[in-house]
mmCIF file of C-alpha atoms in Angstrom:
data_model
loop_
_atom_site.group_PDB
_atom_site.id
_atom_site.type_symbol
_atom_site.label_atom_id
_atom_site.label_comp_id
_atom_site.label_asym_id
_atom_site.label_seq_id
_atom_site.Cartn_x
_atom_site.Cartn_y
_atom_site.Cartn_z
ATOM 1 C CA MET U 1 115.893 -45.632 4.952
ATOM 2 C CA THR U 2 112.403 -45.999 3.797
ATOM 3 C CA ARG U 3 111.910 -47.114 0.158
ATOM 4 C CA ARG U 4 110.230 -44.263 -1.037
ATOM 5 C CA ALA U 5 112.905 -42.026 0.159
ATOM 6 C CA VAL U 6 115.459 -43.858 -1.932
ATOM 7 C CA GLU U 7 113.236 -44.163 -4.637
ATOM 8 C CA ASP U 8 112.777 -40.241 -4.562
ATOM 9 C CA GLY U 9 116.365 -39.901 -4.026
ATOM 10 C CA PHE U 10 116.979 -41.537 -7.473
ATOM 11 C CA GLU U 11 113.958 -39.774 -8.902
ATOM 12 C CA ARG U 12 115.529 -36.640 -8.449
ATOM 13 C CA TYR U 13 118.467 -37.017 -10.745
ATOM 14 C CA LEU U 14 116.840 -39.080 -13.100
ATOM 15 C CA SER U 15 114.330 -35.542 -13.186
ATOM 16 C CA ASP U 16 117.330 -33.320 -14.081
ATOM 17 C CA LEU U 17 118.573 -35.899 -16.711
ATOM 18 C CA VAL U 18 115.138 -35.767 -18.523
ATOM 19 C CA ASP U 19 115.452 -32.164 -18.189
ATOM 20 C CA GLU U 20 118.965 -31.993 -19.578
ATOM 21 C CA THR U 21 118.249 -34.089 -22.209
ATOM 22 C CA TYR U 22 114.911 -32.228 -23.363
ATOM 23 C CA ALA U 23 117.544 -28.973 -23.393
ATOM 24 C CA ALA U 24 120.253 -31.047 -25.509
ATOM 25 C CA PHE U 25 117.620 -33.196 -27.755
ATOM 26 C CA ASP U 26 117.790 -31.837 -31.520
ATOM 27 C CA VAL U 27 114.477 -32.452 -33.151
ATOM 28 C CA ALA U 28 115.473 -30.606 -36.222
ATOM 29 C CA ALA U 29 118.737 -33.011 -36.767
ATOM 30 C CA VAL U 30 116.048 -35.863 -35.998
ATOM 31 C CA LEU U 31 113.713 -34.818 -38.974
ATOM 32 C CA ARG U 32 116.190 -34.124 -41.686
ATOM 33 C CA GLY U 33 117.552 -37.464 -41.052
ATOM 34 C CA SER U 34 114.782 -39.223 -41.134
ATOM 35 C CA ARG U 35 113.529 -41.664 -43.986
ATOM 36 C CA GLY U 36 111.012 -38.533 -44.918
ATOM 37 C CA GLY U 37 113.475 -35.993 -44.782
ATOM 38 C CA GLY U 38 112.355 -34.266 -47.887
ATOM 39 C CA SER U 39 108.731 -34.521 -47.429
ATOM 40 C CA LYS U 40 106.170 -32.198 -47.174
ATOM 41 C CA ALA U 41 104.925 -32.694 -43.310
ATOM 42 C CA VAL U 42 108.606 -32.627 -42.333
ATOM 43 C CA SER U 43 109.672 -29.047 -44.449
ATOM 44 C CA LYS U 44 106.456 -28.182 -42.230
ATOM 45 C CA LEU U 45 107.638 -29.417 -39.161
ATOM 46 C CA LEU U 46 111.068 -28.045 -39.158
ATOM 47 C CA LYS U 47 109.673 -24.432 -39.760
ATOM 48 C CA ASN U 48 107.961 -25.147 -36.428
ATOM 49 C CA SER U 49 110.280 -27.054 -34.189
ATOM 50 C CA ARG U 50 109.330 -25.474 -30.859
ATOM 51 C CA PRO U 51 105.319 -26.933 -30.763
ATOM 52 C CA LEU U 52 107.384 -30.387 -32.043
ATOM 53 C CA GLU U 53 109.675 -30.309 -28.890
ATOM 54 C CA ARG U 54 106.510 -29.641 -26.697
ATOM 55 C CA HIS U 55 104.017 -31.651 -27.749
ATOM 56 C CA VAL U 56 106.038 -34.607 -28.797
ATOM 57 C CA VAL U 57 109.276 -34.428 -27.751
ATOM 58 C CA ARG U 58 109.066 -33.703 -24.240
ATOM 59 C CA PRO U 59 106.214 -36.074 -23.433
ATOM 60 C CA LYS U 60 107.882 -38.825 -24.819
ATOM 61 C CA LEU U 61 110.995 -38.088 -22.564
ATOM 62 C CA ARG U 62 108.377 -37.723 -19.972
ATOM 63 C CA GLU U 63 107.106 -41.367 -20.761
ATOM 64 C CA TYR U 64 110.807 -42.627 -20.758
ATOM 65 C CA GLN U 65 111.045 -40.973 -16.714
ATOM 66 C CA ARG U 66 108.006 -43.109 -16.115
ATOM 67 C CA GLU U 67 108.896 -46.138 -17.545
ATOM 68 C CA ILE U 68 112.180 -46.214 -16.266
ATOM 69 C CA MET U 69 110.481 -45.400 -12.400
ATOM 70 C CA ALA U 70 108.201 -48.194 -13.114
ATOM 71 C CA GLN U 71 110.870 -50.542 -13.574
ATOM 72 C CA PHE U 72 112.485 -49.446 -10.546
ATOM 73 C CA GLU U 73 109.563 -51.168 -8.561
ATOM 74 C CA PRO U 74 110.531 -54.773 -8.856
ATOM 75 C CA VAL U 75 114.236 -53.809 -8.398
ATOM 76 C CA LEU U 76 113.139 -52.303 -5.132
ATOM 77 C CA ASP U 77 111.162 -55.400 -4.339
ATOM 78 C CA TYR U 78 114.100 -57.345 -4.727
ATOM 79 C CA ALA U 79 116.356 -54.947 -2.634
ATOM 80 C CA ALA U 80 113.982 -54.711 0.001
ATOM 81 C CA ASP U 81 113.229 -58.140 0.678
ATOM 82 C CA SER U 82 116.771 -59.927 2.061
ATOM 83 C CA GLU U 83 115.352 -63.398 1.582
ATOM 84 C CA ALA U 84 114.211 -62.832 -2.326
ATOM 85 C CA THR U 85 116.230 -64.020 -5.128
ATOM 86 C CA PHE U 86 116.829 -61.595 -7.970
ATOM 87 C CA GLU U 87 115.575 -64.478 -10.193
ATOM 88 C CA ALA U 88 111.900 -64.089 -8.706
ATOM 89 C CA HIS U 89 111.700 -60.863 -9.865
ATOM 90 C CA ALA U 90 113.591 -60.876 -13.441
ATOM 91 C CA ASP U 91 110.990 -61.536 -15.427
ATOM 92 C CA GLU U 92 109.164 -58.357 -14.390
ATOM 93 C CA VAL U 93 112.295 -56.221 -14.144
ATOM 94 C CA LEU U 94 112.802 -57.379 -17.977
ATOM 95 C CA ALA U 95 109.379 -56.900 -18.588
ATOM 96 C CA ARG U 96 109.497 -53.436 -17.646
ATOM 97 C CA ASP U 97 113.068 -52.361 -19.014
ATOM 98 C CA ILE U 98 112.798 -49.418 -21.876
ATOM 99 C CA TYR U 99 116.044 -50.971 -23.629
ATOM 100 C CA TRP U 100 114.497 -54.734 -23.642
ATOM 101 C CA ASN U 101 111.619 -53.183 -25.187
ATOM 102 C CA SER U 102 113.279 -51.133 -27.519
ATOM 103 C CA LEU U 103 115.260 -54.036 -28.777
ATOM 104 C CA ALA U 104 115.612 -54.471 -32.359
ATOM 105 C CA ASP U 105 113.343 -57.212 -33.883
ATOM 106 C CA SER U 106 116.763 -58.205 -36.130
ATOM 107 C CA ILE U 107 118.415 -58.923 -32.524
ATOM 108 C CA ARG U 108 118.225 -62.690 -32.352
ATOM 109 C CA GLY U 109 119.823 -65.793 -30.721
ATOM 110 C CA ASP U 110 122.822 -65.591 -28.638
ATOM 111 C CA ARG U 111 123.095 -61.973 -29.523
ATOM 112 C CA ARG U 112 119.516 -61.433 -28.047
ATOM 113 C CA GLU U 113 120.267 -63.831 -25.124
ATOM 114 C CA GLN U 114 123.907 -61.931 -24.175
ATOM 115 C CA ILE U 115 121.774 -58.520 -24.062
ATOM 116 C CA ARG U 116 119.087 -59.933 -21.739
ATOM 117 C CA GLU U 117 121.429 -61.346 -19.494
ATOM 118 C CA THR U 118 123.574 -57.770 -19.895
ATOM 119 C CA LEU U 119 120.292 -56.010 -18.792
ATOM 120 C CA LEU U 120 119.350 -57.783 -15.914
ATOM 121 C CA ALA U 121 123.299 -58.038 -14.666
ATOM 122 C CA ARG U 122 123.026 -54.210 -14.423
ATOM 123 C CA GLN U 123 119.157 -54.440 -12.792
ATOM 124 C CA ARG U 124 120.559 -56.729 -10.331
ATOM 125 C CA THR U 125 123.897 -54.747 -9.375
ATOM 126 C CA PHE U 126 121.555 -51.653 -9.066
ATOM 127 C CA GLY U 127 119.275 -54.056 -5.921
ATOM 128 C CA ASP U 128 122.362 -55.154 -4.521
ATOM 129 C CA ASP U 129 123.432 -51.370 -4.243
ATOM 130 C CA ILE U 130 120.707 -50.204 -2.766
ATOM 131 C CA ALA U 131 119.450 -52.986 -0.395
ATOM 132 C CA PRO U 132 121.798 -51.386 2.598
ATOM 133 C CA LEU U 133 120.265 -47.850 1.785
ATOM 134 C CA ILE U 134 116.888 -49.222 2.360
ATOM 135 C CA ALA U 135 118.167 -50.563 5.596
ATOM 136 C CA ALA U 136 119.935 -47.761 6.713
ATOM 137 C CA ASP U 137 118.968 -45.764 9.912
ATOM 138 C CA SER U 138 118.726 -42.088 8.004
ATOM 139 C CA ASP U 139 115.699 -40.814 6.400
ATOM 140 C CA GLU U 140 118.075 -38.445 3.719
ATOM 141 C CA PHE U 141 119.384 -40.110 0.465
ATOM 142 C CA TRP U 142 123.202 -38.882 0.639
ATOM 143 C CA PRO U 143 123.533 -39.466 4.572
ATOM 144 C CA ALA U 144 122.082 -42.945 4.143
ATOM 145 C CA VAL U 145 124.883 -43.185 1.445
ATOM 146 C CA ALA U 146 127.340 -42.423 3.445
ATOM 147 C CA GLU U 147 125.998 -44.009 6.780
ATOM 148 C CA VAL U 148 126.660 -47.151 4.548
ATOM 149 C CA TYR U 149 129.162 -46.524 1.861
ATOM 150 C CA ASP U 150 132.673 -44.904 2.108
ATOM 151 C CA TYR U 151 133.681 -42.295 -0.524
ATOM 152 C CA GLU U 152 134.775 -44.227 -3.369
ATOM 153 C CA ALA U 153 131.881 -46.843 -3.281
ATOM 154 C CA ALA U 154 129.612 -43.517 -3.257
ATOM 155 C CA ILE U 155 131.330 -42.248 -6.495
ATOM 156 C CA ASP U 156 131.393 -45.461 -7.887
ATOM 157 C CA ILE U 157 127.555 -45.712 -7.176
ATOM 158 C CA VAL U 158 126.770 -42.506 -9.225
ATOM 159 C CA GLU U 159 128.905 -43.440 -11.867
ATOM 160 C CA ARG U 160 127.506 -46.753 -12.427
ATOM 161 C CA HIS U 161 123.910 -45.896 -11.811
ATOM 162 C CA PHE U 162 123.157 -42.418 -12.967
ATOM 163 C CA GLU U 163 124.658 -43.196 -16.705
ATOM 164 C CA TYR U 164 121.443 -44.658 -17.958
ATOM 165 C CA SER U 165 122.923 -44.252 -21.543
ATOM 166 C CA THR U 166 125.385 -47.248 -21.080
ATOM 167 C CA PRO U 167 123.203 -49.946 -22.823
ATOM 168 C CA LEU U 168 122.686 -47.914 -25.898
ATOM 169 C CA ARG U 169 126.368 -46.677 -25.600
ATOM 170 C CA GLU U 170 127.248 -49.977 -25.560
ATOM 171 C CA HIS U 171 125.019 -51.638 -27.964
ATOM 172 C CA ARG U 172 124.000 -48.840 -30.120
ATOM 173 C CA ASP U 173 122.806 -51.465 -33.245
ATOM 174 C CA ALA U 174 120.648 -53.431 -30.890
ATOM 175 C CA PHE U 175 118.032 -50.687 -29.919
ATOM 176 C CA VAL U 176 115.439 -48.697 -31.748
ATOM 177 C CA PHE U 177 113.588 -45.742 -30.657
ATOM 178 C CA GLU U 178 111.251 -44.221 -32.742
ATOM 179 C CA LEU U 179 108.889 -41.504 -32.432
ATOM 180 C CA GLU U 180 105.397 -41.352 -33.942
ATOM 181 C CA ILE U 181 104.373 -37.483 -35.237
ATOM 182 C CA ASP U 182 101.133 -36.196 -36.324
ATOM 183 C CA PRO U 183 101.463 -33.339 -38.002
ATOM 184 C CA GLY U 184 97.867 -32.609 -37.566
ATOM 185 C CA GLU U 185 98.056 -32.392 -33.800
ATOM 186 C CA VAL U 186 101.731 -30.455 -33.444
ATOM 187 C CA LEU U 187 100.302 -27.711 -36.231
ATOM 188 C CA GLY U 188 97.011 -28.043 -36.578
ATOM 189 C CA GLY U 189 94.846 -26.083 -39.621
ATOM 190 C CA LEU U 190 95.744 -27.709 -42.927
ATOM 191 C CA ALA U 191 98.249 -30.070 -41.639
ATOM 192 C CA ARG U 192 95.608 -32.054 -40.398
ATOM 193 C CA ALA U 193 95.708 -33.444 -43.702
ATOM 194 C CA LEU U 194 99.410 -34.409 -43.605
ATOM 195 C CA PRO U 195 100.440 -37.967 -42.994
ATOM 196 C CA SER U 196 101.655 -39.331 -39.759
ATOM 197 C CA LEU U 197 105.409 -39.650 -39.679
ATOM 198 C CA GLN U 198 107.339 -42.543 -37.886
ATOM 199 C CA VAL U 199 110.683 -41.090 -37.065
ATOM 200 C CA GLU U 200 113.878 -43.111 -35.671
ATOM 201 C CA PHE U 201 115.853 -40.978 -33.317
ATOM 202 C CA THR U 202 117.958 -43.165 -31.456
ATOM 203 C CA ASP U 203 121.350 -41.428 -32.380
ATOM 204 C CA GLU U 204 119.817 -38.260 -30.873
ATOM 205 C CA ALA U 205 118.796 -40.018 -27.745
ATOM 206 C CA LEU U 206 122.315 -41.467 -27.188
ATOM 207 C CA ARG U 207 124.112 -37.621 -28.188
ATOM 208 C CA SER U 208 121.610 -36.058 -25.985
ATOM 209 C CA MET U 209 121.491 -38.478 -23.136
ATOM 210 C CA ARG U 210 125.016 -38.219 -22.743
ATOM 211 C CA ARG U 211 125.275 -34.720 -22.812
ATOM 212 C CA ALA U 212 122.657 -34.692 -19.894
ATOM 213 C CA GLU U 213 124.906 -36.986 -17.880
ATOM 214 C CA GLN U 214 127.889 -34.656 -18.479
ATOM 215 C CA ARG U 215 126.043 -32.264 -16.428
ATOM 216 C CA VAL U 216 123.880 -34.282 -13.915
ATOM 217 C CA ILE U 217 126.567 -36.750 -12.566
ATOM 218 C CA PRO U 218 129.305 -34.296 -11.738
ATOM 219 C CA GLU U 219 126.115 -32.568 -9.611
ATOM 220 C CA ALA U 220 125.260 -35.783 -8.197
ATOM 221 C CA LYS U 221 129.367 -36.374 -7.069
ATOM 222 C CA SER U 222 129.403 -32.926 -6.026
ATOM 223 C CA ASP U 223 126.354 -33.762 -3.411
ATOM 224 C CA VAL U 224 128.092 -36.828 -2.463
ATOM 225 C CA GLU U 225 131.752 -34.389 -1.507
ATOM 226 C CA HIS U 226 129.441 -32.329 0.211
ATOM 227 C CA VAL U 227 127.822 -35.227 2.656
ATOM 228 C CA PHE U 228 131.023 -36.563 2.947
ATOM 229 C CA GLU U 229 132.757 -33.365 4.092
ATOM 230 C CA GLU U 230 130.203 -32.790 6.653
#
């Protein structure tokens, strides 16, 4: 199987996850819970949440999708080279990791090192699991999975690697996800005179991602079942 085919296989489900996260994301709840929740800018944005979703939230989620696919590249480099050590790619993997790049400034010392090792171990396992797929004869994603794994292992891969929220769920206090909102860009007109807002959406990111995973992971498992029934 080609490296590109493996990447395309995962990207399909990542794209679905982003779409479902967007559908579940409650921007009004984020604004009401922001530090400027009583400000004039927030009041105007709450009355016009649809433009905010289109112009700020959805582009931000697409940006995260691109970043996840970009962090996939060094993992694929490791998986595609049977002689490579993960340590040779670890710095680049970490530099592209959206969780590592969203680590709160307050996380230092042993806790910071613990999270670093947790994130790297997650990516190393991912690389180890996709290496056999790259070497498979099939050019299609799920047939390649069925070629190198049994049913239980394939389901385990889905559960382990399609739950993108795992680091955030396990270390909720360690990460901070923020949006910068320019009311003028979203609403135009007199809103251009309003100050920009820096809004944290970490809790809503976790809630909406978990909701999305509850839809996408069963679909992926259904695809596994289908290919093993053939």
